[in-house]
Tab-separated table of C-alpha atoms and ligand atoms in Angstrom:
chain	number	residue	atom	x	y	z
A	266	MET	CA	125.165	-22.981	110.035
A	267	LYS	CA	122.076	-20.892	110.843
A	268	LEU	CA	120.661	-18.733	108.063
A	269	GLY	CA	118.131	-15.931	108.389
A	270	ILE	CA	115.756	-15.328	105.483
A	271	LEU	CA	113.910	-12.062	104.890
A	272	THR	CA	111.607	-10.691	102.195
A	273	GLY	CA	111.471	-6.907	101.754
A	274	GLY	CA	109.744	-4.293	99.588
A	275	GLY	CA	106.623	-4.886	97.515
A	276	ASP	CA	105.605	-8.531	97.638
A	277	CYS	CA	105.164	-10.698	94.558
A	278	PRO	CA	104.221	-14.242	93.592
A	279	GLY	CA	107.167	-16.621	93.913
A	280	LEU	CA	108.586	-15.366	97.226
A	281	ASN	CA	107.345	-18.448	99.047
A	282	ALA	CA	108.783	-20.693	96.351
A	283	ALA	CA	112.194	-19.069	96.927
A	284	ILE	CA	111.956	-19.415	100.725
A	285	ARG	CA	110.973	-23.070	100.340
A	286	ALA	CA	113.882	-23.761	98.007
A	287	VAL	CA	116.488	-22.201	100.317
A	288	VAL	CA	115.187	-24.180	103.287
A	289	ARG	CA	114.774	-27.499	101.494
A	290	ALA	CA	118.216	-27.339	99.874
A	291	GLY	CA	119.889	-25.987	103.008
A	292	GLU	CA	118.449	-28.648	105.320
A	293	LYS	CA	118.844	-31.602	103.017
A	294	LYS	CA	122.201	-30.905	101.404
A	295	TYR	CA	124.096	-28.871	104.001
A	296	GLY	CA	122.425	-29.566	107.374
A	297	MET	CA	121.581	-25.868	107.842
A	298	GLU	CA	119.058	-24.365	110.241
A	299	PHE	CA	116.792	-21.425	109.427
A	300	THR	CA	115.195	-18.404	111.037
A	301	GLY	CA	112.431	-16.544	109.229
A	302	VAL	CA	112.837	-12.809	109.791
A	303	ARG	CA	109.481	-11.023	109.965
A	304	ASP	CA	108.682	-8.047	107.706
A	305	GLY	CA	111.979	-7.448	105.950
A	306	TRP	CA	114.612	-5.205	107.514
A	307	ARG	CA	112.130	-4.254	110.271
A	308	GLY	CA	112.501	-7.771	111.665
A	309	MET	CA	116.294	-7.547	111.596
A	310	ILE	CA	116.230	-4.291	113.565
A	311	ASP	CA	113.819	-5.746	116.138
A	312	ALA	CA	115.399	-9.229	116.131
A	313	ASP	CA	111.938	-10.552	115.285
A	314	GLY	CA	112.271	-14.065	113.902
A	315	PHE	CA	110.950	-17.615	114.172
A	316	GLU	CA	112.301	-21.052	113.424
A	317	ILE	CA	111.612	-22.396	109.930
A	318	THR	CA	111.866	-26.079	109.072
A	319	HIS	CA	110.863	-28.403	106.262
A	320	ASP	CA	107.367	-28.503	107.785
A	321	THR	CA	107.007	-24.702	107.812
A	322	VAL	CA	107.636	-24.489	104.085
A	323	SER	CA	105.542	-27.499	103.174
A	324	GLY	CA	102.745	-26.541	100.766
A	325	ILE	CA	103.810	-22.920	100.193
A	326	LEU	CA	105.155	-23.372	96.643
A	327	VAL	CA	101.846	-22.405	95.066
A	328	LYS	CA	100.981	-19.536	97.411
A	329	GLY	CA	101.355	-15.871	96.482
A	330	GLY	CA	102.703	-13.327	98.985
A	331	THR	CA	105.284	-14.224	101.615
A	332	ILE	CA	104.944	-16.270	104.803
A	333	LEU	CA	107.572	-13.944	106.327
A	334	GLY	CA	105.723	-10.672	105.775
A	335	SER	CA	107.308	-7.647	104.133
A	336	SER	CA	107.926	-3.953	104.778
A	337	ARG	CA	109.692	-1.000	103.224
A	338	THR	CA	111.774	-0.291	106.368
A	339	ASN	CA	115.111	1.252	105.387
A	340	PRO	CA	117.817	0.893	108.072
A	341	LEU	CA	120.232	2.992	105.991
A	342	LYS	CA	117.979	6.024	106.576
A	343	MET	CA	117.785	5.494	110.354
A	344	ASP	CA	120.119	6.675	113.091
A	345	ASP	CA	122.292	3.681	113.981
A	346	GLY	CA	120.296	1.560	111.509
A	347	ILE	CA	123.329	-0.473	110.421
A	348	GLU	CA	124.355	-1.142	114.041
A	349	LYS	CA	120.783	-2.142	114.915
A	350	VAL	CA	120.680	-4.675	112.071
A	351	ILE	CA	123.999	-6.164	113.206
A	352	GLU	CA	122.686	-6.301	116.779
A	353	GLY	CA	119.524	-8.063	115.545
A	354	PHE	CA	121.624	-10.485	113.515
A	355	ASN	CA	123.613	-11.412	116.633
A	356	LYS	CA	120.533	-11.636	118.873
A	357	LEU	CA	118.909	-14.049	116.409
A	358	GLY	CA	122.115	-16.118	116.474
A	359	LEU	CA	122.537	-16.004	112.694
A	360	ASP	CA	125.638	-16.942	110.737
A	361	ALA	CA	124.394	-15.421	107.478
A	362	LEU	CA	121.353	-13.854	105.864
A	363	ILE	CA	119.434	-14.428	102.625
A	364	ALA	CA	117.671	-11.196	101.551
A	365	ILE	CA	114.961	-11.624	98.935
A	366	GLY	CA	114.100	-8.260	97.429
A	367	GLY	CA	114.189	-5.661	94.704
A	368	ASP	CA	116.541	-2.707	94.313
A	369	ASP	CA	115.619	-1.135	97.676
A	370	THR	CA	115.939	-4.271	99.815
A	371	LEU	CA	119.072	-5.399	97.999
A	372	GLY	CA	120.470	-1.862	98.195
A	373	VAL	CA	120.277	-2.210	101.967
A	374	ALA	CA	121.823	-5.695	101.653
A	375	ALA	CA	124.720	-4.173	99.681
A	376	GLY	CA	125.193	-1.532	102.399
A	377	MET	CA	125.080	-4.188	105.120
A	378	ALA	CA	127.591	-6.350	103.223
A	379	LYS	CA	129.986	-3.382	103.243
A	380	ALA	CA	129.472	-3.151	107.001
A	381	GLY	CA	130.599	-6.805	107.285
A	382	LEU	CA	127.292	-8.697	107.312
A	383	LYS	CA	127.332	-12.052	105.501
A	384	VAL	CA	124.474	-11.663	103.072
A	385	ILE	CA	123.294	-13.176	99.779
A	386	GLY	CA	120.590	-11.542	97.636
A	387	ILE	CA	117.796	-13.160	95.625
A	388	PRO	CA	116.202	-10.783	93.076
A	389	LYS	CA	112.446	-10.402	93.070
A	390	THR	CA	110.123	-7.682	91.828
A	391	ILE	CA	107.208	-7.737	89.454
A	392	ASP	CA	108.923	-4.770	87.739
A	393	ASN	CA	111.821	-6.923	86.392
A	394	ASP	CA	114.052	-3.849	86.614
A	395	LEU	CA	117.197	-5.077	88.377
A	396	LEU	CA	120.451	-4.717	86.539
A	397	GLY	CA	122.517	-7.884	86.462
A	398	THR	CA	119.694	-10.381	86.012
A	399	GLU	CA	117.574	-11.041	82.956
A	400	ARG	CA	114.581	-11.994	85.106
A	401	THR	CA	113.315	-11.311	88.599
A	402	VAL	CA	110.927	-13.509	90.552
A	403	GLY	CA	107.334	-12.255	90.175
A	404	PHE	CA	107.575	-10.767	86.699
A	405	SER	CA	106.216	-13.769	84.832
A	406	THR	CA	103.090	-13.919	87.012
A	407	ALA	CA	102.561	-10.156	86.745
A	408	ILE	CA	102.633	-10.139	82.947
A	409	SER	CA	100.397	-13.156	82.819
A	410	THR	CA	97.859	-11.166	84.905
A	411	VAL	CA	98.285	-8.181	82.579
A	412	VAL	CA	97.704	-10.328	79.498
A	413	GLY	CA	94.531	-11.750	81.100
A	414	ALA	CA	93.297	-8.201	81.729
A	415	ILE	CA	94.059	-7.100	78.153
A	416	ASP	CA	92.192	-10.122	76.785
A	417	ARG	CA	89.143	-9.121	78.801
A	418	LEU	CA	89.387	-5.488	77.787
A	419	HIS	CA	89.576	-6.501	74.129
A	420	SER	CA	86.102	-8.003	74.055
A	421	THR	CA	84.365	-5.119	75.799
A	422	ALA	CA	86.361	-2.541	73.785
A	423	GLU	CA	85.198	-4.188	70.588
A	424	SER	CA	81.539	-4.407	71.666
A	425	HIS	CA	81.377	-0.718	72.626
A	426	HIS	CA	83.790	0.680	70.023
A	427	ARG	CA	85.899	2.269	72.727
A	428	VAL	CA	89.434	3.283	73.504
A	429	MET	CA	90.404	1.290	76.608
A	430	ILE	CA	93.391	2.382	78.664
A	431	LEU	CA	95.016	-0.096	81.034
A	432	GLU	CA	97.461	1.229	83.632
A	433	VAL	CA	100.024	-1.264	84.916
A	434	MET	CA	102.851	-0.994	87.449
A	435	GLY	CA	106.345	0.147	86.505
A	436	ARG	CA	107.760	3.208	88.166
A	437	HIS	CA	111.021	3.758	86.265
A	438	ALA	CA	110.931	0.814	83.891
A	439	GLY	CA	108.217	-0.321	81.505
A	440	TRP	CA	108.925	-4.055	81.416
A	441	ILE	CA	105.425	-5.037	82.540
A	442	ALA	CA	103.760	-2.667	80.054
A	443	THR	CA	106.046	-3.611	77.159
A	444	LEU	CA	106.140	-7.404	77.458
A	445	GLY	CA	102.584	-7.672	78.819
A	446	GLY	CA	101.404	-5.311	76.072
A	447	ILE	CA	103.146	-7.202	73.283
A	448	ALA	CA	101.820	-10.545	74.527
A	449	GLY	CA	98.314	-9.095	74.906
A	450	GLY	CA	98.277	-7.407	71.503
A	451	ALA	CA	98.138	-3.782	72.713
A	452	ASP	CA	97.731	-1.083	70.037
A	453	VAL	CA	99.747	1.547	71.939
A	454	ILE	CA	102.243	1.038	74.797
A	455	LEU	CA	103.508	3.984	76.846
A	456	ILE	CA	106.478	3.528	79.195
A	457	PRO	CA	108.665	5.704	81.455
A	458	GLU	CA	111.707	5.242	79.201
A	459	LYS	CA	109.973	6.912	76.225
A	460	PRO	CA	108.191	10.199	77.036
A	461	PHE	CA	105.162	10.238	74.745
A	462	ASN	CA	103.689	12.883	72.482
A	463	LEU	CA	99.942	13.017	73.136
A	464	ASP	CA	99.171	14.498	69.702
A	465	GLU	CA	100.982	11.588	68.060
A	466	VAL	CA	99.131	9.061	70.241
A	467	CYS	CA	95.756	10.611	69.300
A	468	LYS	CA	96.715	10.754	65.613
A	469	LEU	CA	97.590	7.062	65.712
A	470	ILE	CA	94.286	6.165	67.411
A	471	LYS	CA	92.232	8.218	64.895
A	472	LYS	CA	94.030	6.552	61.996
A	473	ARG	CA	93.405	3.124	63.515
A	474	HIS	CA	89.686	3.888	63.858
A	475	GLU	CA	89.438	4.412	60.093
A	476	ARG	CA	89.571	0.606	59.818
A	477	LYS	CA	88.951	-0.627	63.395
A	478	SER	CA	86.417	0.446	65.994
A	479	PHE	CA	88.456	0.079	69.180
A	480	THR	CA	91.932	0.607	70.638
A	481	ILE	CA	93.799	-0.875	73.597
A	482	VAL	CA	96.378	1.411	75.223
A	483	VAL	CA	98.690	-0.039	77.899
A	484	VAL	CA	100.434	2.574	80.020
A	485	ALA	CA	103.011	2.113	82.786
A	486	GLU	CA	102.264	4.105	85.941
A	487	GLY	CA	105.537	6.000	85.513
A	488	ALA	CA	104.978	7.029	81.876
A	489	VAL	CA	105.216	10.779	81.227
A	490	PRO	CA	104.081	13.058	78.418
A	491	GLU	CA	106.855	15.007	76.686
A	492	GLY	CA	107.627	18.053	78.797
A	493	GLY	CA	105.189	16.842	81.487
A	494	SER	CA	105.666	15.183	84.845
A	495	ILE	CA	104.933	11.854	86.480
A	496	THR	CA	101.412	11.324	87.904
A	497	THR	CA	101.501	10.843	91.667
A	498	LYS	CA	98.666	9.955	94.011
A	499	ASP	CA	99.068	12.027	97.138
A	500	GLY	CA	102.683	13.219	97.297
A	501	ARG	CA	103.528	10.825	100.155
A	502	LYS	CA	106.921	9.113	100.064
A	503	ASP	CA	108.083	5.780	101.485
A	504	ALA	CA	111.314	5.188	103.432
A	505	PHE	CA	113.210	4.830	100.166
A	506	GLY	CA	111.979	8.206	98.891
A	507	HIS	CA	109.496	6.819	96.336
A	508	GLU	CA	106.213	8.650	95.809
A	509	THR	CA	103.047	6.595	95.348
A	510	LEU	CA	102.284	6.643	91.638
A	511	GLY	CA	99.006	6.060	89.864
A	512	GLY	CA	96.410	7.838	87.796
A	513	VAL	CA	98.104	8.488	84.457
A	514	ALA	CA	95.408	6.303	82.819
A	515	ASN	CA	92.668	8.576	84.155
A	516	TRP	CA	94.422	11.651	82.796
A	517	LEU	CA	94.881	9.932	79.428
A	518	LYS	CA	91.215	8.912	79.365
A	519	LYS	CA	90.130	12.553	79.610
A	520	GLU	CA	92.694	13.888	77.143
A	521	ILE	CA	92.276	11.144	74.528
A	522	GLY	CA	88.475	11.229	74.837
A	523	GLU	CA	88.366	15.014	74.350
A	524	ARG	CA	90.914	15.112	71.537
A	525	THR	CA	89.609	12.176	69.488
A	526	GLY	CA	85.913	12.263	70.279
A	527	PHE	CA	85.943	8.487	70.844
A	528	GLN	CA	84.407	6.979	73.958
A	529	THR	CA	87.332	6.276	76.268
A	530	ARG	CA	87.594	4.314	79.515
A	531	SER	CA	90.456	3.650	81.946
A	532	SER	CA	91.287	0.716	84.250
A	533	ILE	CA	94.068	0.661	86.820
A	534	LEU	CA	95.249	-2.898	87.470
A	535	GLY	CA	97.192	-1.977	90.636
A	536	HIS	CA	98.088	-4.572	93.240
A	537	ILE	CA	96.202	-7.346	91.454
A	538	GLN	CA	99.499	-7.648	89.535
A	539	ARG	CA	101.289	-8.525	92.763
A	540	GLY	CA	98.931	-11.302	93.836
A	541	GLY	CA	97.946	-14.835	92.959
A	542	SER	CA	99.648	-18.159	92.555
A	543	PRO	CA	103.041	-17.920	90.781
A	544	THR	CA	103.303	-19.148	87.206
A	545	PRO	CA	105.445	-22.250	86.539
A	546	GLU	CA	108.157	-19.913	85.210
A	547	ASP	CA	108.256	-17.954	88.473
A	548	ARG	CA	108.200	-21.157	90.541
A	549	LEU	CA	111.131	-22.535	88.572
A	550	LEU	CA	113.166	-19.334	88.727
A	551	ALA	CA	112.553	-18.907	92.467
A	552	THR	CA	113.472	-22.543	93.046
A	553	ARG	CA	116.693	-22.300	91.055
A	554	PHE	CA	117.665	-19.057	92.824
A	555	GLY	CA	116.873	-20.520	96.262
A	556	VAL	CA	118.823	-23.743	95.752
A	557	MET	CA	121.809	-21.754	94.482
A	558	ALA	CA	121.651	-19.299	97.424
A	559	ALA	CA	121.860	-22.201	99.916
A	560	LYS	CA	124.815	-23.644	98.008
A	561	LEU	CA	126.642	-20.300	98.018
A	562	ALA	CA	126.108	-19.937	101.773
A	563	SER	CA	127.549	-23.443	102.285
A	564	MET	CA	130.598	-22.287	100.303
A	565	ASN	CA	130.886	-19.114	102.433
A	566	GLN	CA	130.332	-16.831	99.465
A	567	PHE	CA	128.652	-13.596	100.499
A	568	GLY	CA	128.078	-10.008	99.304
A	569	ILE	CA	126.602	-11.374	96.082
A	570	MET	CA	123.259	-11.809	94.354
A	571	VAL	CA	122.097	-14.804	92.334
A	572	ALA	CA	121.097	-13.847	88.801
A	573	LEU	CA	119.831	-15.295	85.533
A	574	HIS	CA	122.151	-14.983	82.521
A	575	ASN	CA	121.547	-16.863	79.291
A	576	ASP	CA	119.323	-19.298	81.173
A	577	ARG	CA	122.069	-20.072	83.703
A	578	ILE	CA	122.128	-19.123	87.374
A	579	VAL	CA	125.221	-17.041	88.070
A	580	THR	CA	126.353	-14.657	90.814
A	581	ILE	CA	127.096	-10.943	90.644
A	582	PRO	CA	128.310	-8.491	93.316
A	583	LEU	CA	125.352	-7.010	95.231
A	584	ASP	CA	126.573	-3.534	94.330
A	585	ASP	CA	126.085	-4.213	90.616
A	586	ALA	CA	122.551	-5.466	91.133
A	587	VAL	CA	120.929	-2.439	92.629
A	588	LYS	CA	120.923	-0.233	89.564
A	589	ASP	CA	117.836	0.083	87.357
A	590	ARG	CA	117.532	-2.029	84.229
A	591	VAL	CA	115.320	-0.224	81.748
A	592	VAL	CA	113.543	-1.354	78.590
A	593	GLY	CA	115.934	-1.079	75.655
A	594	ASP	CA	115.158	-0.145	72.067
A	595	GLU	CA	115.293	-3.768	70.942
A	596	TRP	CA	112.107	-4.478	72.942
A	597	TYR	CA	110.301	-1.203	72.228
A	598	GLU	CA	110.949	-1.544	68.513
A	599	ILE	CA	109.149	-4.909	68.580
A	600	ALA	CA	106.239	-3.312	70.455
A	601	GLU	CA	106.015	-0.441	67.939
A	602	VAL	CA	105.569	-2.833	65.018
A	603	PHE	CA	102.074	-3.515	66.379
A	604	PHE	CA	101.037	0.077	67.206
A	605	GLY	CA	97.999	1.470	65.437
B	177	LIG	O1	108.241	-2.150	93.508
B	177	LIG	C1	107.202	-2.869	92.995
B	177	LIG	C2	105.956	-2.051	92.890
B	177	LIG	O2	104.948	-2.972	92.600
B	177	LIG	C3	105.990	-0.881	91.882
B	177	LIG	O3	105.775	-1.255	90.561
B	177	LIG	C4	104.915	0.034	92.419
B	177	LIG	O4	105.116	1.366	92.038
B	177	LIG	C5	105.054	-0.137	93.885
B	177	LIG	O5	105.612	-1.426	94.099
B	177	LIG	C6	103.764	0.012	94.691
B	177	LIG	O6	104.074	-0.184	96.012
B	177	LIG	P1	103.111	-0.157	97.271
B	177	LIG	O7	103.010	-1.575	97.738
B	177	LIG	O8	103.827	0.682	98.267
B	177	LIG	O9	101.800	0.381	96.860
């Protein structure tokens, strides 16, 4: 059996660990062969692949990024995109495909599965926002980076008696801001799921400064003020219709500074959250997902995604995976305990 492997969408630490696991398990346990598809769905359309063996994946466990490359190419938005992917699949001589991605990449996988392609999904995204799995590959490393940044901001905030605002990724879901913020000891956390009231935020900061001289605010890039709109960079959209976000921290810096009179500074963590060596937790999750994906392929089970449920690896239909999983009240209520 010959399996193609692709990685699509925004990269994250742990992709290489997942690729390695699929290949090592597939070769050793099931005698499979592998083709690495370059740059996500772009490589499927262009039949752009290369042979991957045990040697190719040797030493990549600890490396961030993806040895396969990634893109945000969306065949479902192209004329004959589905046919082109199937053509590419046949040209590459594949029997099945492992797609490692977030909601966009796996959304395409779900569409391709409906068109008859044998595909298995592995969930990854630093955003941790895929329904059907409690964790995605990349999230653990991202929040560990966020916590490191908050720790650093704490010391300089304290020295200069400032309000420090840290903007993190999270377009529709505030998992990075909420869990990173809780673990880093943030004083205010603003997320897309909970439109915020700027007056209330400023009131809370002023009250805090009656006993403390600094404040750490963590804000997700997709957070919005009540009645306001999301902060976008330049209005450009990718092939999945997403605008580039970023800059809400700069807006907050001005508003909070003017309204409270405290010195305020903003930092945007950006793609630093997507880089670096994966944490042990991400390596383990990617490895478990990869080994399971190879097993499922050997059992001819397709149209599904591997997922984490109650610390067990299970499978769910690809269709159920591609909806957003947002931060629920149980998490935000924990975060709020530490506000102010
Ligand atoms: O989808 C993951 C993500 O990191 C989002 O949190 C963020 O909005 C987006 O990717 C940024 O993508 P790009 O690589 O196109 O800048």
